[in-house]
mmCIF file of C-alpha atoms in Angstrom:
data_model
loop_
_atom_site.group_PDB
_atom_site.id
_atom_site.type_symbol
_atom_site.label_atom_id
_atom_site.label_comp_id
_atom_site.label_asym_id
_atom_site.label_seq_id
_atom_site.Cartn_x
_atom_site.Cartn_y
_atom_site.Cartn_z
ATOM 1 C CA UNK A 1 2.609 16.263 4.161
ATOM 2 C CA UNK A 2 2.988 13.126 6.699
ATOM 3 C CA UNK A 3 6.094 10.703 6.496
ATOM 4 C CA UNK A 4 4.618 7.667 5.763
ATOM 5 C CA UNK A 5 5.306 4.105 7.860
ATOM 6 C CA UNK A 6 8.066 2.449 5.628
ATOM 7 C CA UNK A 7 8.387 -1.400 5.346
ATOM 8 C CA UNK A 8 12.257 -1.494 5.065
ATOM 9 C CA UNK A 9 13.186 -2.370 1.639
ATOM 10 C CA UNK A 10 9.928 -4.478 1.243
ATOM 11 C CA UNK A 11 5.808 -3.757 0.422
ATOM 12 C CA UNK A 12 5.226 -5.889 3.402
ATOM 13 C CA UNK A 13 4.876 -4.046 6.323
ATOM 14 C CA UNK A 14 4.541 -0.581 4.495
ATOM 15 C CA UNK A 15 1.137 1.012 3.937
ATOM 16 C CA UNK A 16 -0.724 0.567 0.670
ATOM 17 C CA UNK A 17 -2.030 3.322 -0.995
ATOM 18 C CA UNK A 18 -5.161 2.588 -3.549
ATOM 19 C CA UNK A 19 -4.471 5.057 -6.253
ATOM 20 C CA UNK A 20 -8.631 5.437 -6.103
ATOM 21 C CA UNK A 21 -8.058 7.486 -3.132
ATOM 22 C CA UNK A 22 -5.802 10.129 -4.351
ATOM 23 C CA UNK A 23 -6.589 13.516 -5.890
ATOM 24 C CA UNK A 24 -3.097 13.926 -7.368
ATOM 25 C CA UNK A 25 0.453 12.351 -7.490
ATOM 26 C CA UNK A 26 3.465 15.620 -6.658
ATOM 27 C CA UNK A 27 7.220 15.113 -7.106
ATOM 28 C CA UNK A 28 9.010 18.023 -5.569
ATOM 29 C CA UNK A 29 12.761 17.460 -6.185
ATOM 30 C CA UNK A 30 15.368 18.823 -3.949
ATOM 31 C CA UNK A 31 15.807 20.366 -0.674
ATOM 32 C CA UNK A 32 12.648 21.985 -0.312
ATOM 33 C CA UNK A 33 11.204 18.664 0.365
ATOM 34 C CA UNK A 34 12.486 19.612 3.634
ATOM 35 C CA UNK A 35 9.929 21.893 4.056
ATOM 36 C CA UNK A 36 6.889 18.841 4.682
ATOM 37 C CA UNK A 37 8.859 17.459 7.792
ATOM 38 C CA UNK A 38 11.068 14.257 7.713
ATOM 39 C CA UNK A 39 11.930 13.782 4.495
ATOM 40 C CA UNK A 40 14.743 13.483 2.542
ATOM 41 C CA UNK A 41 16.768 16.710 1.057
ATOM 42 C CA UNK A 42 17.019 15.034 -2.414
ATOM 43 C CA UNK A 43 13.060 15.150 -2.669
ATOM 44 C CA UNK A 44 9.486 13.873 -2.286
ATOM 45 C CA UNK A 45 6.265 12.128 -3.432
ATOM 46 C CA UNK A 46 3.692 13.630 -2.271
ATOM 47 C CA UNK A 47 0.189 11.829 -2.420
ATOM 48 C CA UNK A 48 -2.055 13.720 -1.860
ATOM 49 C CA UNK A 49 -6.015 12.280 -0.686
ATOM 50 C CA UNK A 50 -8.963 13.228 -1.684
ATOM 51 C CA UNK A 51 -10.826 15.578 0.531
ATOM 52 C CA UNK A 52 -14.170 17.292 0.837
ATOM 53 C CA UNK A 53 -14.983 19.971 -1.629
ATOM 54 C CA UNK A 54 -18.304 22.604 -1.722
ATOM 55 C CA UNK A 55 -18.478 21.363 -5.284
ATOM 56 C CA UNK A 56 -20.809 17.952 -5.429
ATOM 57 C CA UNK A 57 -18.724 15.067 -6.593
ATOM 58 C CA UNK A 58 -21.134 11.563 -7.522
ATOM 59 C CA UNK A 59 -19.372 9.046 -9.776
ATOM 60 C CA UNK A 60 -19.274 5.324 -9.406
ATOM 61 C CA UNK A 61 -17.004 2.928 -11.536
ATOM 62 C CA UNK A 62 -17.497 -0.568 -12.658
ATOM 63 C CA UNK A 63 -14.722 -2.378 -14.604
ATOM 64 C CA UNK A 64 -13.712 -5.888 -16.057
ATOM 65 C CA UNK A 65 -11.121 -7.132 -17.525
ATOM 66 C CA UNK A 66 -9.074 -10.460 -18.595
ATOM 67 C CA UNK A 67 -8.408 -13.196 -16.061
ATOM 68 C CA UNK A 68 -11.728 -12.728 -14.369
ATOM 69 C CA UNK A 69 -11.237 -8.951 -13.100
ATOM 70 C CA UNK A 70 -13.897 -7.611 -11.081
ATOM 71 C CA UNK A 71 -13.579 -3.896 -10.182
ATOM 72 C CA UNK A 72 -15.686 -1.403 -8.432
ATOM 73 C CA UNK A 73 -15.394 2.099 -6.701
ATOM 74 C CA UNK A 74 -17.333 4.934 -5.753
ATOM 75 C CA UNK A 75 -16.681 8.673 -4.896
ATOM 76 C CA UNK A 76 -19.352 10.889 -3.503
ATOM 77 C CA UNK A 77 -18.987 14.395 -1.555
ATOM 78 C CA UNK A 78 -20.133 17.732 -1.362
ATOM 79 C CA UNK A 79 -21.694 20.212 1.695
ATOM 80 C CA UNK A 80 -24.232 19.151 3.956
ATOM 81 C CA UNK A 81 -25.624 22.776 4.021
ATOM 82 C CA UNK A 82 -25.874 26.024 2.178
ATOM 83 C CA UNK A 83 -23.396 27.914 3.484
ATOM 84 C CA UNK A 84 -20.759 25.068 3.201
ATOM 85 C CA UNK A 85 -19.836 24.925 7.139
ATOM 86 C CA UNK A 86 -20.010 21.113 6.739
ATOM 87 C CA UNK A 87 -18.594 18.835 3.956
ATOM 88 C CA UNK A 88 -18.306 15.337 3.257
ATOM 89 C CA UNK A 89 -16.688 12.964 1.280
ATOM 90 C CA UNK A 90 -16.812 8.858 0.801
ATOM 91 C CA UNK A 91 -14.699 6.921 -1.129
ATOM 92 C CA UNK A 92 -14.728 2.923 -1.611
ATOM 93 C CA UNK A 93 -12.965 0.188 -3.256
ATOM 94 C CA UNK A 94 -13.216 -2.942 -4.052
ATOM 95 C CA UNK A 95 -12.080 -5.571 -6.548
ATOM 96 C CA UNK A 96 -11.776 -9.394 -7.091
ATOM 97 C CA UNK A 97 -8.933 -9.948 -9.612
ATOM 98 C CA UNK A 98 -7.317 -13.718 -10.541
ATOM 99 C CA UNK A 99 -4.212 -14.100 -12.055
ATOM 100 C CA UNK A 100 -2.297 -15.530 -15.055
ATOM 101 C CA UNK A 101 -0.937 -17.621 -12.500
ATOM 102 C CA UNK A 102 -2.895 -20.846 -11.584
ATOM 103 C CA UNK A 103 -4.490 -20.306 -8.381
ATOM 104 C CA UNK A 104 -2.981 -16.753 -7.501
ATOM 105 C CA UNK A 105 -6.076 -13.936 -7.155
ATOM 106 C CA UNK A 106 -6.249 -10.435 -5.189
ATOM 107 C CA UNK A 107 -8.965 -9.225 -3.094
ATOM 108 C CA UNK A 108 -9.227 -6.094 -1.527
ATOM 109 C CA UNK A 109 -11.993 -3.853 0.395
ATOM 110 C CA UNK A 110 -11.126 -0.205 0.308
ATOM 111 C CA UNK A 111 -13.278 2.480 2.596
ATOM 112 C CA UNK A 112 -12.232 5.899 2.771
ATOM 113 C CA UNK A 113 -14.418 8.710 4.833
ATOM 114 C CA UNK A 114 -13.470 12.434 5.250
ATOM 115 C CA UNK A 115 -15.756 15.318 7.489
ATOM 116 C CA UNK A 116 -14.387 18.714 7.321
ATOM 117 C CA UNK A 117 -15.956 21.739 9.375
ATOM 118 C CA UNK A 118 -15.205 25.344 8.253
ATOM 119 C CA UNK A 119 -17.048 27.520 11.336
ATOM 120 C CA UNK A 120 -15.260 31.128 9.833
ATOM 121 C CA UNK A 121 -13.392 31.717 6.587
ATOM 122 C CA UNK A 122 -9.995 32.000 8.886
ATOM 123 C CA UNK A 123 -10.830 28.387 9.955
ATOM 124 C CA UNK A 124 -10.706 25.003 8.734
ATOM 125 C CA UNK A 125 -10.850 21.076 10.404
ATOM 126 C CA UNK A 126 -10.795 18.009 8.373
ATOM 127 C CA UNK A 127 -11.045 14.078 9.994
ATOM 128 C CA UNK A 128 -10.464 11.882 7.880
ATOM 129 C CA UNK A 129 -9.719 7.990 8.179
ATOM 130 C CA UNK A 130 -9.767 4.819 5.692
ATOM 131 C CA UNK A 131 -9.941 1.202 6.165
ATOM 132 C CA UNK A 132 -8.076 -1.169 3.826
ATOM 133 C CA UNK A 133 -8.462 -5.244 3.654
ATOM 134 C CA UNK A 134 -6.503 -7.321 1.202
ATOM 135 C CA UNK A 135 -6.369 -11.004 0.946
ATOM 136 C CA UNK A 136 -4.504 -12.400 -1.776
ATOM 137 C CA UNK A 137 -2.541 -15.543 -2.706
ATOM 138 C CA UNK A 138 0.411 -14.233 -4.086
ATOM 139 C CA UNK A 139 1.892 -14.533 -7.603
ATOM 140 C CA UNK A 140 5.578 -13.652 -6.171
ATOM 141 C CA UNK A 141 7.392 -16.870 -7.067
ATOM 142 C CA UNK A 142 10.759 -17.422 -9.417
ATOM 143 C CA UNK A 143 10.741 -20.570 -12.098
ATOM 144 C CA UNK A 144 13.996 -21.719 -12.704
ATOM 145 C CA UNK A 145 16.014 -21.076 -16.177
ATOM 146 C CA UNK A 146 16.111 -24.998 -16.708
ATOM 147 C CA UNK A 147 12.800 -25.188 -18.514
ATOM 148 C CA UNK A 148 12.127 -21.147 -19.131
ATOM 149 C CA UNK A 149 15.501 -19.802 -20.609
ATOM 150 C CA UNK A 150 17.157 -22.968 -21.132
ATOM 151 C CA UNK A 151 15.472 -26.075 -23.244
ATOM 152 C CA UNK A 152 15.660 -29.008 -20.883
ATOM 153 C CA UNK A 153 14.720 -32.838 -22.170
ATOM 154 C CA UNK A 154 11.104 -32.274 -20.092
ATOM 155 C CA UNK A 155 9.784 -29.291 -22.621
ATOM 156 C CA UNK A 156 8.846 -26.148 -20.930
ATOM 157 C CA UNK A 157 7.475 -25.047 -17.844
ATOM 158 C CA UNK A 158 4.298 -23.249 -18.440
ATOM 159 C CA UNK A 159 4.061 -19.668 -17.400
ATOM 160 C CA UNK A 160 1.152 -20.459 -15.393
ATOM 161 C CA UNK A 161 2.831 -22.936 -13.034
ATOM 162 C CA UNK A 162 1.837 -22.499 -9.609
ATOM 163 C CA UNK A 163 4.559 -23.636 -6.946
ATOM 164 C CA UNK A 164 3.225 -22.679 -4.164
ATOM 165 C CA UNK A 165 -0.146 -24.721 -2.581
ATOM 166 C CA UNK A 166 -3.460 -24.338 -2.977
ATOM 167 C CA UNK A 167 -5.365 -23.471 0.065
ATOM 168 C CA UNK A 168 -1.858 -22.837 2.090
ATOM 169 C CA UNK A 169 -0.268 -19.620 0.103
ATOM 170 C CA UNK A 170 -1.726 -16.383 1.607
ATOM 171 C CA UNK A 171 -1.233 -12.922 2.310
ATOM 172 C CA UNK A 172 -3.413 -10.884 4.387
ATOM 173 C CA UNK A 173 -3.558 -7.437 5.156
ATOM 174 C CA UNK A 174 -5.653 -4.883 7.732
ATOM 175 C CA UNK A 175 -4.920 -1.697 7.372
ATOM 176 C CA UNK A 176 -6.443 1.280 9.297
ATOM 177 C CA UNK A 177 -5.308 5.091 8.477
ATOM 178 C CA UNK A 178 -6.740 7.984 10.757
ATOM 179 C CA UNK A 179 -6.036 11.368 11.092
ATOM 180 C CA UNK A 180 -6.945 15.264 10.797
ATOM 181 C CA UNK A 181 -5.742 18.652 9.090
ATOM 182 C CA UNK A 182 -6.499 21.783 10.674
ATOM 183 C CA UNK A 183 -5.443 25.548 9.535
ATOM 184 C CA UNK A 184 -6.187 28.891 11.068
ATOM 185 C CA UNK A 185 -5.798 32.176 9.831
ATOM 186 C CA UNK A 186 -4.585 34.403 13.208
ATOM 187 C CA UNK A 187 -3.966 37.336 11.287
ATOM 188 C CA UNK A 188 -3.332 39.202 7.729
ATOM 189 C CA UNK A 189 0.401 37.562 8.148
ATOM 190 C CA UNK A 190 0.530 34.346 10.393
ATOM 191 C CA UNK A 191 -0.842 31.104 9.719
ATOM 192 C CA UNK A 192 -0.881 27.695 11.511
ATOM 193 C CA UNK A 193 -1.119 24.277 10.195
ATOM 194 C CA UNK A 194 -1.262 21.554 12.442
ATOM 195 C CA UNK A 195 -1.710 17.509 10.347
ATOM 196 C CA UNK A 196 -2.168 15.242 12.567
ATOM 197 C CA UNK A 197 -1.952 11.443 11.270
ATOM 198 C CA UNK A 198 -2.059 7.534 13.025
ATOM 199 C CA UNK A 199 -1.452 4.887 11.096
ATOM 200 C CA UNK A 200 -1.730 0.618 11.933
ATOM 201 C CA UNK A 201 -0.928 -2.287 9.852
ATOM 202 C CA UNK A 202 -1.161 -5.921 10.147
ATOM 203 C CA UNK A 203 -0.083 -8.313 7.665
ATOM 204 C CA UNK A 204 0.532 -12.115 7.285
ATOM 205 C CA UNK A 205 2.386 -14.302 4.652
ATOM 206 C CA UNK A 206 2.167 -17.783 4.648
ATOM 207 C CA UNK A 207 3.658 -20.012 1.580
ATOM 208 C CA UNK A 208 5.907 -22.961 0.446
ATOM 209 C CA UNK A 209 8.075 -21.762 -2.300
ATOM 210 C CA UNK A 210 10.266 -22.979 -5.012
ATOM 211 C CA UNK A 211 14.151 -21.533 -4.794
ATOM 212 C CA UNK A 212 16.089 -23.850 -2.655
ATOM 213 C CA UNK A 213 17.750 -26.808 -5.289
ATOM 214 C CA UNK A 214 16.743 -29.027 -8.393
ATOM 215 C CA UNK A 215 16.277 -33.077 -6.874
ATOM 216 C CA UNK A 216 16.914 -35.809 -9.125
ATOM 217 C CA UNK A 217 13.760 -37.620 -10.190
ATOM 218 C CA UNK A 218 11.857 -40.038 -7.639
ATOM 219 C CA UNK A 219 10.563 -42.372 -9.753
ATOM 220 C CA UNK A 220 13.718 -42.443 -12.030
ATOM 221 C CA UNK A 221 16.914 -41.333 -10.353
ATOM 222 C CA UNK A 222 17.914 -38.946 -13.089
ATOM 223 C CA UNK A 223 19.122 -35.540 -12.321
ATOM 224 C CA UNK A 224 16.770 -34.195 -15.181
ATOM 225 C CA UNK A 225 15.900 -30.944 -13.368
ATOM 226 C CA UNK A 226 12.409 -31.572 -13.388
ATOM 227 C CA UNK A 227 12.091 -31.438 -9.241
ATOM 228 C CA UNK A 228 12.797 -29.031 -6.834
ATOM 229 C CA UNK A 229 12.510 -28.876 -3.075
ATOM 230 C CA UNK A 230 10.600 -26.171 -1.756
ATOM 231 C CA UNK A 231 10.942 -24.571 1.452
ATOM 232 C CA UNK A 232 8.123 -22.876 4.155
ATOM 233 C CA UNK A 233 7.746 -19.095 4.961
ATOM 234 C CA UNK A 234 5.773 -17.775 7.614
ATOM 235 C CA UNK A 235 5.708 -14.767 8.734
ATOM 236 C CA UNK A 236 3.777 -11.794 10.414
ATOM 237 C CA UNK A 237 4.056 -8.331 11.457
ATOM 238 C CA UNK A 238 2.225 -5.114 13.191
ATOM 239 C CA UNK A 239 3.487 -1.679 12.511
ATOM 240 C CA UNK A 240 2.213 1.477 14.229
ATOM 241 C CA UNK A 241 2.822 4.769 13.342
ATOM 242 C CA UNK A 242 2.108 8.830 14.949
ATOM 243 C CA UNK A 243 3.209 11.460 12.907
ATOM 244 C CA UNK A 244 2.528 15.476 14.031
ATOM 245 C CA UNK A 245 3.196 18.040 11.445
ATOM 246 C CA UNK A 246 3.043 21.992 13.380
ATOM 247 C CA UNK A 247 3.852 24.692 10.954
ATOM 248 C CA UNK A 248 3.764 28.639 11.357
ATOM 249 C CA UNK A 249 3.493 30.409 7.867
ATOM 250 C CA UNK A 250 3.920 34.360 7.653
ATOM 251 C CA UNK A 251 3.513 36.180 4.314
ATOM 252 C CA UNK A 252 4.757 39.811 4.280
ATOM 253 C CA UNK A 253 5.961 42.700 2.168
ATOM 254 C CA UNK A 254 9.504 44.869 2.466
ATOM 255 C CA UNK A 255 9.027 46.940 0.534
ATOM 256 C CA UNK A 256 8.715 46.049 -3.357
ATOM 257 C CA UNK A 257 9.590 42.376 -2.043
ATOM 258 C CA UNK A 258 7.059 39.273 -0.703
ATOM 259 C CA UNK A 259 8.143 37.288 1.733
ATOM 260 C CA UNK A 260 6.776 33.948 2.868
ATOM 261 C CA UNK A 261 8.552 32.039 6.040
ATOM 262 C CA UNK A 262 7.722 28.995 7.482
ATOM 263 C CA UNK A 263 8.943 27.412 11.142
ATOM 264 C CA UNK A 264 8.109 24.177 11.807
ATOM 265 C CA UNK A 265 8.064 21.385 14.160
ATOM 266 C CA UNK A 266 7.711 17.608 13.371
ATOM 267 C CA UNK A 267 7.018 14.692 15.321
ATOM 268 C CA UNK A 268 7.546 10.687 14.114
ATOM 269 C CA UNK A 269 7.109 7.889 16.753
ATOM 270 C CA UNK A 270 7.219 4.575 14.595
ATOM 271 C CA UNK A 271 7.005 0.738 16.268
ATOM 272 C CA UNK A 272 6.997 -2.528 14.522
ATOM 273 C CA UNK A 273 6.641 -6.264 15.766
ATOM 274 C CA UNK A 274 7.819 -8.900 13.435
ATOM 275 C CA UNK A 275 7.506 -13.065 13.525
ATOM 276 C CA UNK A 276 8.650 -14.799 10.941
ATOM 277 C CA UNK A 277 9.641 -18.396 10.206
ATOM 278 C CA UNK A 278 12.124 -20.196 7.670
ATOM 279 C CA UNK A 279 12.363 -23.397 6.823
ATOM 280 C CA UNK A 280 14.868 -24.884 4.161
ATOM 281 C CA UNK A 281 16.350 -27.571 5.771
ATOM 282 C CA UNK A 282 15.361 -31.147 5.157
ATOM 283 C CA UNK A 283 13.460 -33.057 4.848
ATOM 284 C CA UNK A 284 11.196 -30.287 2.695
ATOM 285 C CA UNK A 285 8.590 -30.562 0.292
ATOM 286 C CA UNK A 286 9.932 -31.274 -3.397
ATOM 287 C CA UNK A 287 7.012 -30.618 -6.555
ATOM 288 C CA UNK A 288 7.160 -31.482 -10.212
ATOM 289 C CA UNK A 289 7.663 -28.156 -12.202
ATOM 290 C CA UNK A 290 6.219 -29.576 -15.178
ATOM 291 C CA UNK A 291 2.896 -31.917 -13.408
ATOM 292 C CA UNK A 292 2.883 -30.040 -10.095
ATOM 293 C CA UNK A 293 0.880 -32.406 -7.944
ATOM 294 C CA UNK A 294 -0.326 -30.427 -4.273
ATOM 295 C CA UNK A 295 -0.901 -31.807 -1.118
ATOM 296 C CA UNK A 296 2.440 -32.878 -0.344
#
């Protein structure tokens, strides 16, 4: 198991894993979580890919669903010959999905390729890599409790409300994973493990949101809480990643007893650039929360 590139406290900047991708989903608790390099004593997730098998695998799925979701993925694999030196595996994602939220969607392009070469039974090498693309217009946006929680004079806001603007709110993401897993067998008691794993990220957000301060009405003077300023975010960031996993195993016998021991030796280099931009001082943007009308 590889640390994986964390964003801080936030899903921007950290990788996203399609759940497509994964074989299975292990929580080991406590300290022998330890055991899969850095990682905290108090325990793991573990994700663990999908990877080429000797067994064919062909399935494709097609979904739908409400607000216009589109959804499609495909998992093939098996050996390229008899004797099952060579295996493959390909797995793709993609999916087109709008939003209760007027104007928010998600988008994302999902390609996943593994090769794995087994030249003896002590022996084992697997590259694998996968290329991830999102492009959404988030949905992440607060309504106030004047209108929602609490009845106001105006009615209430609908759920739908979109304060952000059309064309302008964006998130986009590149994401490129590569890496390989090789094992050899040097004798009836020592292995070695060696995972090998580089990981790059590059994500943008760009939006005008709602949460600085109700404005009394324009056209009235009132303080109804019906407008609110909002204020610009703009940001960017590139992460990079280079995690080496080494590992000895030995399994013996004393007697009546097994033993297995492991030494290990783990290497983490992790860089990040980040731009970002704030702006909530005046003069900003103010929108109706109940007749939002863009291009202001």
């Amino acid at each position: 198991a590889l640390h994986m590139p964390y964003g801080g406290g936030s899903t921007g900047g950290a990788l996203q894993i399609d759940p497509y991708t994964l074989e299975r989903i292990e929580v080991l608790k406590g300290p022998a979580s330890v055991l899969y390099g850095q990682n905290e004593p108090g325990g793991i997730v573990n994700m663990v890919s999908k990877r080429p098998t000797a067994t064919p695998i062909r399935e494709v799925v097609l979904g739908g669903g409400s607000q216009d979701r589109r959804y499609g993925a495909f998992d093939v694999g098996g050996a390229l010959d008899e004797q099952g030196t060579y295996l493959y595996r390909l797995t793709g994602v993609g999916r087109d999905i709008n939003s209760e939220i007027d104007y928010a969607e998600q988008k994302r392009f999902m390609l996943a390729p593994s090769f794995t070469w087994n030249p003896n039974e002590q022996t084992s090498l697997t590259f694998y890599g996968q290329y991830q693309k999102d492009n959404d217009v988030p949905e992440a946006q607060g309504l106030p409790a004047y209108g929602t929680v609490f009845s106001t004079p105006n009615g209430r806001i609908k759920r739908s409300t979109f304060i952000g603007e059309p064309g302008l709110n964006s998130y986009d993401r590149d994401q490129f994973v590569f890496g390989y897993e090789f094992s050899h067998e040097l004798n009836d008691v020592w292995t070695f493990k060696q995972n090998t794993r580089y990981a790059y990220l590059d994500d943008q957000y760009v939006a005008p949101l709602h949460g600085y301060r109700f404005v009394p009405n324009p056209n009235t003077g009132a303080d109804d809480r019906r407008y609110a300023t909002r204020y610009g975010v703009d940001w960017s960031q590139t992460n990079k990643a280079f995690g080496m996993d080494n590992m000895a195993q030995a399994k013996f016998k004393t007697g009546a007893i097994d033993h297995t021991a492991l030494i290990g030796i783990d290497y983490y280099h992790f860089k990040s650039k980040f731009f970002g931009l704030y702006s909530n001082q005046e003069p900003t943007t103010i929108i109706d929360l109940y007749k939002p009308v863009y291009g202001s």
